[in-house]
Coordinates of C-alpha atoms and ligand atoms in Angstrom, one line a residue:
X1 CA 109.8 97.2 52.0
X2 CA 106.6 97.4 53.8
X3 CA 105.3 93.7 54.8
X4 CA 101.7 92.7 53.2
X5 CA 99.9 90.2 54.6
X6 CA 97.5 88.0 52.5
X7 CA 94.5 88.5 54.3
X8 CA 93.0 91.0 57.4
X9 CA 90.0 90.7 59.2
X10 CA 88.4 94.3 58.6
X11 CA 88.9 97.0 61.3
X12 CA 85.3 98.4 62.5
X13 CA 85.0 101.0 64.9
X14 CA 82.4 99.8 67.3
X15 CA 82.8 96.5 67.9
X16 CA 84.4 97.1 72.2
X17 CA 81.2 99.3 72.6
X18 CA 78.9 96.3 71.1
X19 CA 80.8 93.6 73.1
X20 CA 80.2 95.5 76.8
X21 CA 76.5 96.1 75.7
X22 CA 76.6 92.3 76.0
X23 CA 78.5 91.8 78.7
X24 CA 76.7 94.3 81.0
X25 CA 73.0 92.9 80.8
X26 CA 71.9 89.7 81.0
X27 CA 68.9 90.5 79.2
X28 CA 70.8 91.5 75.7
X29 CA 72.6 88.1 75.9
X30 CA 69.3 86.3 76.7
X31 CA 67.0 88.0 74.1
X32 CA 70.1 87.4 71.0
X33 CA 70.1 90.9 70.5
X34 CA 72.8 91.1 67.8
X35 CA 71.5 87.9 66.5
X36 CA 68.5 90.1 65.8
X37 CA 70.0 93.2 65.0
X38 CA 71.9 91.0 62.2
X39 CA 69.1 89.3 60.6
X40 CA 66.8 92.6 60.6
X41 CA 70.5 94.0 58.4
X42 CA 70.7 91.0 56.7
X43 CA 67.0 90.8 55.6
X44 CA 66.4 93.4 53.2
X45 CA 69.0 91.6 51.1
X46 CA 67.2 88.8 51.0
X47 CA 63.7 89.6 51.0
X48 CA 61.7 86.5 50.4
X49 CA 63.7 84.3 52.2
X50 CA 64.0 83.0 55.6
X51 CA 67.1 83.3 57.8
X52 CA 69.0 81.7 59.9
X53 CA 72.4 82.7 61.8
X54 CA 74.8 80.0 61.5
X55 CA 78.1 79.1 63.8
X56 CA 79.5 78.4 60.4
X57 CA 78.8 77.6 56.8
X58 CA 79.5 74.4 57.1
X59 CA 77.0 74.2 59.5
X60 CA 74.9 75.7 57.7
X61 CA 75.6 73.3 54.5
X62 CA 74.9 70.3 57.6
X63 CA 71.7 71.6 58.1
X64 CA 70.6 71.2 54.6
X65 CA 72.2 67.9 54.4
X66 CA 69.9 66.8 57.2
X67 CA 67.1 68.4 56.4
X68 CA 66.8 67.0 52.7
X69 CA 67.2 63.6 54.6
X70 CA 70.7 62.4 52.8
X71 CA 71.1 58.6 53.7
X72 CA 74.1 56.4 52.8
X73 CA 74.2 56.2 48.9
X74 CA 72.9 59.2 47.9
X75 CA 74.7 60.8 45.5
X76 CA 75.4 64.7 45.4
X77 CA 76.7 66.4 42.5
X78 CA 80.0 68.4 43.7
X79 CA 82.5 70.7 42.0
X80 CA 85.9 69.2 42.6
X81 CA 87.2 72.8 42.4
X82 CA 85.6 73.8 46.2
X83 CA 86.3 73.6 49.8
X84 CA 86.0 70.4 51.6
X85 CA 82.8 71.7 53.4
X86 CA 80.9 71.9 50.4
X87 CA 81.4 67.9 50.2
X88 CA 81.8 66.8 53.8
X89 CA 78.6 68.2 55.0
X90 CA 76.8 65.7 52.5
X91 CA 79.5 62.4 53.3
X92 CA 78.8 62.8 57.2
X93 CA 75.2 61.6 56.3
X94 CA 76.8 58.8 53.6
X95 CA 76.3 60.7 50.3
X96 CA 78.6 59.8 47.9
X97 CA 79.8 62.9 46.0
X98 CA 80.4 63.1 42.2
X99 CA 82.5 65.4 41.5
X100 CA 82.1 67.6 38.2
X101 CA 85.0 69.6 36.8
X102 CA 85.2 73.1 36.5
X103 CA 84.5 75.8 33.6
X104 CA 87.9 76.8 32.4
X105 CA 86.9 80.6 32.6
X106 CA 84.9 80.8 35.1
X107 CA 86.3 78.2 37.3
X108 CA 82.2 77.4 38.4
X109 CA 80.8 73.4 37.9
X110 CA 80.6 72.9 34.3
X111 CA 77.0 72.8 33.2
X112 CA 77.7 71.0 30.0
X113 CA 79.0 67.8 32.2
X114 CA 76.7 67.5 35.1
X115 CA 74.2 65.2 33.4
X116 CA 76.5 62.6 32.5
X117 CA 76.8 62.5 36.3
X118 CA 73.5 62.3 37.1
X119 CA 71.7 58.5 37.8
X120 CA 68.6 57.1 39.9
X121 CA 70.7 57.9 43.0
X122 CA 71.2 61.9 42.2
X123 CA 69.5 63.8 45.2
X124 CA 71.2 67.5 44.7
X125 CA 73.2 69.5 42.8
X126 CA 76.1 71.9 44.9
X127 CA 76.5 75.1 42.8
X128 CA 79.4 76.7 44.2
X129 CA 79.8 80.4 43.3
X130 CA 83.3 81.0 42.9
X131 CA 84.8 83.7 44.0
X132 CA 81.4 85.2 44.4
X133 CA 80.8 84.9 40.8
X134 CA 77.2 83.4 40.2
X135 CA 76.9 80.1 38.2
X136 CA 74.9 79.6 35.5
X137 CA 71.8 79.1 37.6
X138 CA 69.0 79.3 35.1
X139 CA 71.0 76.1 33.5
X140 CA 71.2 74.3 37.0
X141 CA 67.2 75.5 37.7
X142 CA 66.6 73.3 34.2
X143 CA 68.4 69.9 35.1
X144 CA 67.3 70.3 38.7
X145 CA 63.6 70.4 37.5
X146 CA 64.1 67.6 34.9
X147 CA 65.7 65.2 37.2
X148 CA 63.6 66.3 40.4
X149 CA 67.1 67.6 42.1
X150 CA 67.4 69.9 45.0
X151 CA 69.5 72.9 44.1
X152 CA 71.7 74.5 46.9
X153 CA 74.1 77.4 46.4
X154 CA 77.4 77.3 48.2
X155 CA 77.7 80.9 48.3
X156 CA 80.7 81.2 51.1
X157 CA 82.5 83.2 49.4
X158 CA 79.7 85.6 47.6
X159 CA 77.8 87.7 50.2
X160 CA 77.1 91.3 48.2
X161 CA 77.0 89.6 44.7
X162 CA 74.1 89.1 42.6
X163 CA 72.6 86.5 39.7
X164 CA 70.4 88.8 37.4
X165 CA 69.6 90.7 40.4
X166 CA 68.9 88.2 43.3
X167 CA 71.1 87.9 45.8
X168 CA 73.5 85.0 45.5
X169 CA 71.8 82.0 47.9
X170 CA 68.1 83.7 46.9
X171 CA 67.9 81.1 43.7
X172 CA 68.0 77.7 44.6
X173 CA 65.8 76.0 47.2
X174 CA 68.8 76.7 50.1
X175 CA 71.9 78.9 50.0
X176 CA 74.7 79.6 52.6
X177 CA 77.1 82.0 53.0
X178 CA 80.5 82.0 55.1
X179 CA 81.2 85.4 57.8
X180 CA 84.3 83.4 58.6
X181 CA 87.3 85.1 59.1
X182 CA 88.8 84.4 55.3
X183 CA 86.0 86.3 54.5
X184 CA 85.3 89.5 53.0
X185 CA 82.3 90.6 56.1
X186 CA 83.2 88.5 59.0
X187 CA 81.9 87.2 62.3
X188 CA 85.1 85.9 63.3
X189 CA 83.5 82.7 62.7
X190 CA 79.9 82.3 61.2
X191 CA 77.3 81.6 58.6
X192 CA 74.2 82.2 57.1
X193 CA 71.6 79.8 56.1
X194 CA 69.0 81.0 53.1
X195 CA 66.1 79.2 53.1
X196 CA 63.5 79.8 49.7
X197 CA 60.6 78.0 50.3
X198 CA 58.4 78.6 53.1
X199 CA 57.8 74.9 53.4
X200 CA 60.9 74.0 54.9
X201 CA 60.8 76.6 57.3
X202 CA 58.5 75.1 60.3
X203 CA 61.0 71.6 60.5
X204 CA 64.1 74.0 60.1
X205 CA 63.4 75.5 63.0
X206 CA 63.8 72.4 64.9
X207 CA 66.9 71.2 63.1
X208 CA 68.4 74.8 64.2
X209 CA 67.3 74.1 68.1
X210 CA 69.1 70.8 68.9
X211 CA 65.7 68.7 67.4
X212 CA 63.3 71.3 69.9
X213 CA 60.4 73.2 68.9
X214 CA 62.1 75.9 70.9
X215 CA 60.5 78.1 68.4
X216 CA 56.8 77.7 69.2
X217 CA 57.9 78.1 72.6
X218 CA 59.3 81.5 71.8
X219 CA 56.5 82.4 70.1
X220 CA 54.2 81.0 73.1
X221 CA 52.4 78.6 70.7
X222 CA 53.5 75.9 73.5
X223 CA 53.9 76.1 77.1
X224 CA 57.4 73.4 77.2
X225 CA 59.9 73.0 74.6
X226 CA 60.4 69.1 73.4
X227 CA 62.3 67.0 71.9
X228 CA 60.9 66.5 68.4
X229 CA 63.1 65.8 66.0
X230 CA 67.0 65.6 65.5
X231 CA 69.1 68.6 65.1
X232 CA 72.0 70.1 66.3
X233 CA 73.1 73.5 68.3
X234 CA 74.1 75.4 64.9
X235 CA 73.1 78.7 66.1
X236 CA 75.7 81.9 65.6
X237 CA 77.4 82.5 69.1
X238 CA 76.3 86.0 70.3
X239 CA 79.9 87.5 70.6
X240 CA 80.1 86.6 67.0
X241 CA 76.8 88.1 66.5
X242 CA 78.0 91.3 68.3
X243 CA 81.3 91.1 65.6
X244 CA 79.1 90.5 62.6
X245 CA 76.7 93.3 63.6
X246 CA 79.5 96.2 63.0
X247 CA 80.5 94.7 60.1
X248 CA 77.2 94.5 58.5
X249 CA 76.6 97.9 59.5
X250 CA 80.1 99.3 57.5
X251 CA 79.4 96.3 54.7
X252 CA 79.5 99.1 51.5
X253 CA 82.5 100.7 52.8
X254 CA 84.0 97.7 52.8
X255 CA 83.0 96.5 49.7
X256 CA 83.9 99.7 47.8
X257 CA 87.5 99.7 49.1
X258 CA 87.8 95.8 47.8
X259 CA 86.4 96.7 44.5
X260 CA 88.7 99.5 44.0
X261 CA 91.5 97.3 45.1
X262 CA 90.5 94.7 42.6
X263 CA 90.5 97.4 39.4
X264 CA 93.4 98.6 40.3
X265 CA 95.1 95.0 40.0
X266 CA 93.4 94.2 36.8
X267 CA 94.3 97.5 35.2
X268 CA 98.2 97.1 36.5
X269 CA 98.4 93.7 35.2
X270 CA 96.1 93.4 32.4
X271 CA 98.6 95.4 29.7
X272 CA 101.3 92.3 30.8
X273 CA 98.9 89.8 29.7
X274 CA 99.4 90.3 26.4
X275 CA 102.8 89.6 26.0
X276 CA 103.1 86.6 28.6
X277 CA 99.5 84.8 28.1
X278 CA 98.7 84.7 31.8
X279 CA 95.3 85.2 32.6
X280 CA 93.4 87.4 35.0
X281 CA 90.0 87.0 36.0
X282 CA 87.5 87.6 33.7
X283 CA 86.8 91.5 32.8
X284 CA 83.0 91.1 33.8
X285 CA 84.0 89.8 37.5
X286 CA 86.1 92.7 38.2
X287 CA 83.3 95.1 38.7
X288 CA 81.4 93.6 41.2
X289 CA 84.3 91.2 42.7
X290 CA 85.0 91.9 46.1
X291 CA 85.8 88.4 47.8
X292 CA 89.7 88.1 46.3
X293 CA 91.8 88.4 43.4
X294 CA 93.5 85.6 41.4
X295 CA 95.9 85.3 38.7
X296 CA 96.5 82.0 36.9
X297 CA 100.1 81.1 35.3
X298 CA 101.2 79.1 32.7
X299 CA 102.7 76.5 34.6
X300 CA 103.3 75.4 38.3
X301 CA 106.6 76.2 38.1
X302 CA 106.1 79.6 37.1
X303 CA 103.3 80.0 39.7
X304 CA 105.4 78.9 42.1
X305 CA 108.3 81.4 40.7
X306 CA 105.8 84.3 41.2
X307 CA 104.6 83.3 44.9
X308 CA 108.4 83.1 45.8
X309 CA 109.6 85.8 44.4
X310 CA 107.1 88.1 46.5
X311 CA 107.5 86.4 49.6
X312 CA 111.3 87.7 49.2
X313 CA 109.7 91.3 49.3
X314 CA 107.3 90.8 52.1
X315 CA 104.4 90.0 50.0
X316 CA 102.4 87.4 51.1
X317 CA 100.4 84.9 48.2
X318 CA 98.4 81.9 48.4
X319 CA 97.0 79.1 45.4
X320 CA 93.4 78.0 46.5
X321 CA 91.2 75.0 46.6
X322 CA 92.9 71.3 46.4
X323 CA 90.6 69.4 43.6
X324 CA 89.0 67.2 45.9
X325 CA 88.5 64.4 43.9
X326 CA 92.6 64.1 44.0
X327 CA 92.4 64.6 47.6
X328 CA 93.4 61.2 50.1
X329 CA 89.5 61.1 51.2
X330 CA 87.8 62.1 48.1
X331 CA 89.8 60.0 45.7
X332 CA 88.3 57.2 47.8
X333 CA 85.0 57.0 46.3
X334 CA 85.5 55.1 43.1
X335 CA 82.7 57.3 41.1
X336 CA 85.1 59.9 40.6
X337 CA 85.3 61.5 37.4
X338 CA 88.7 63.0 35.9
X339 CA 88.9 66.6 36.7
X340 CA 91.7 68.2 34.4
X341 CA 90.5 71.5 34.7
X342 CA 90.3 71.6 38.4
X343 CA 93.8 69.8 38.5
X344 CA 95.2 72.9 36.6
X345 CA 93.6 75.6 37.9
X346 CA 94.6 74.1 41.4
X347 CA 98.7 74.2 40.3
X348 CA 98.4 77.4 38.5
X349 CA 96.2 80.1 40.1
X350 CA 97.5 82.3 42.6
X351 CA 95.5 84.5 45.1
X352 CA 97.2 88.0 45.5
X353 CA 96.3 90.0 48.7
X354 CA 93.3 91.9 49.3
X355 CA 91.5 93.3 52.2
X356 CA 90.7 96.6 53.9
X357 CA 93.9 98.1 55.2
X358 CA 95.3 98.3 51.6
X359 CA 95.3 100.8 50.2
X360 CA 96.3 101.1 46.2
X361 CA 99.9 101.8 46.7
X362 CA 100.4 98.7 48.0
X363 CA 98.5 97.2 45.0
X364 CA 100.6 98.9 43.2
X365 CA 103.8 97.4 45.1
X366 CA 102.5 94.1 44.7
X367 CA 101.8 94.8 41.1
X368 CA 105.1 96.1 40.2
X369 CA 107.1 93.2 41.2
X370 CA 105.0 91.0 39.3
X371 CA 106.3 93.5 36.9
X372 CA 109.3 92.8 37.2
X373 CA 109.5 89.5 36.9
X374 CA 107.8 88.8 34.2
X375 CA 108.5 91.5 31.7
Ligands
PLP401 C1 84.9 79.1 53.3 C2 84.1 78.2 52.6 C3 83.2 77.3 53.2 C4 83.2 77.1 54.7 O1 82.7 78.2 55.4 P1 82.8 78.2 57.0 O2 82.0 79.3 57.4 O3 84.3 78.3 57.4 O4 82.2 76.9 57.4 C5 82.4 76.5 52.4 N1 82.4 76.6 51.1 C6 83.3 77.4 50.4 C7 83.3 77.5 48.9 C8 84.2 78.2 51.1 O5 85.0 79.0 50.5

């Protein structure tokens, strides 16, 4: 039987021609083209925000950290259910993170528990939008404006999705989003950092320049660029740039291929449900869900059964996050709150493959041995 990998990095067609524009004049490489080409892509989607490239979006997630000023013993509010980014960008600067457990349907931060975490020492809430799928943001807005919070949205994993119309990243005061390569629109490795109030734009600039007003330079508001505040060198890499651009480019073909992929699974596997009480994702995600597609089993064991028993045929499958308040570093901060949810969704969820050179028969292969198995 055919192999099928987990995950591909999707296949555009003018990436070599985009690569030697670069290589053969100085001047593109000087002047960022792609960096610009991106943005001007990327900008529509976000129209009342401003922009910036990121190498990754952890860096972009650093950026924020710095910017807001974390100091040691803050406190951020984190999902346990996330990637380590989402924390680690806020404990590099000392916050302590409190991690909140996850919805069971959803798998997003669960609302309902965030205020017990909240004290004198609360400077932000992390919503994380799993899977792409938006939290409940009009709830976060609330608790953010009753405790004087600062709302970001970890949006790695939800480029193309939207909360009542706004581009996921568009509704708090920051948002990132991951072009990594686990991705669904990829840069090889980069990131995006959202920006929503004009405000922060004019010191953000200097965070993004290594702690220069390289900016006002650019824009010949200065005749030197200084040393003006502290920052970092989180710009995109323009070979990345150059990746990202083609991608952005072909972005609804590639999203329409992943959604299609994604119906397919849930109408091949949703008739089993029935009989064998696993659970797919919820019906409303499936439209719009383009990032991955996840299972979740009744036990580990049967999870791990599943996983196994495709690997036999080729077919590779992953589980996702580790909780990370059960994690070595993140257990170390004695805050933390009991995350059962996160703990079971961690053993029991498994990630089945999907990315652009699928193609529904193989869906369907993957589909029928879960068939198999559990019928
Ligand atoms: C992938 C991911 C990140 C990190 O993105 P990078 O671009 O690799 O830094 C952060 N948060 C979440 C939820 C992710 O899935």
């Amino acid at each position: 039987m055919k192999e099928i990998k987990f995950n591909s990095i999707s296949k555009t067609k003018n990436n070599l021609e985009h690569l030697l524009h670069l290589f053969l004049d100085y001047e593109n490489l000087r002047k960022k083209v792609f960096s610009l080409k991106c943005l001007e892509n990327l900008q529509p989607t976000f129209p009342n925000s401003k922009l910036y490239l990121t190498h990754s979006a952890t860096g972009a997630l650093e950026m924020v950290a710095q910017y807001i000023g974390i100091k040691p013993g803050d406190e951020v509010i984190i999902p346990s259910l996330t990637f380590v980014s989402t924390a680690n960008a806020f404990v590099i600067f000392g916050a302590i993170p409190r991690f909140v457990d996850c919805d069971p349907e959803y798998l997003n931060i669960s609302v309902i528990q965030i205020e017990e975490a909240i004290n004198e020492k609360t400077k932000a809430i992390i919503a994380m939008h799993y899977m792409g799928h938006p939290c409940e943001m009009a709830k976060l807005k609330e608790i953010c404006l009753k405790y004087n919070l600062i709302l970001i949205e970890d949006a790695a994993t939800g480029f193309g999705n939207n909360y009542q119309g706004n581009a996921l990243g568009t509704i708090g005061d920051f948002g990132v989003i991951s072009f990594d390569s686990t991705k669904h629109i990829s840069a090889i490795q980069g990131g995006l950092l959202i920006i929503n109030n004009p405000d922060c734009v004019k010191r953000m600039d200097n965070i993004y320049h290594i702690g220069t007003n390289r900016n006002s330079f650019e824009n010949c508001e200065v005749s030197h660029y200084d040393w003006v505040d502290v920052g970092s060198k989180y710009q995109l890499n323009e070979l990345n740039a150059a990746f990202l651009y083609d991608q952005l480019q072909q972005k609804e073909t590639i999203f329409s291929q992943r959604k299609l992929l994604s119906q397919t699974y849930d109408e091949l596997l949703r008739p089993l449900t029935f009989k064998n009480h696993f659970r797919l994702m919820p019906l409303e995600m499936i439209e719009s869900n383009i990032h991955g597609y996840y299972i979740i089993l009744k036990s580990k064991a049967q999870r791990n059964q599943i996983q196994n028993e495709l690997k036999l045929q080729g077919i590779e499958s992953f589980s996702h996050y580790r909780p990370l308040h059960l994690s070595p570093k993140g257990s170390s901060f004695a805050n933390s709150n009991s995350c059962p949810n996160s703990s079971f969704i961690s053993e029991t969820l498994l990630r089945l493959p999907l990315h652009n050179e699928l193609n529904v028969s193989d869906v369907e292969n993957v589909c029928g041995i879960i068939h198999k198995f559990l019928d």
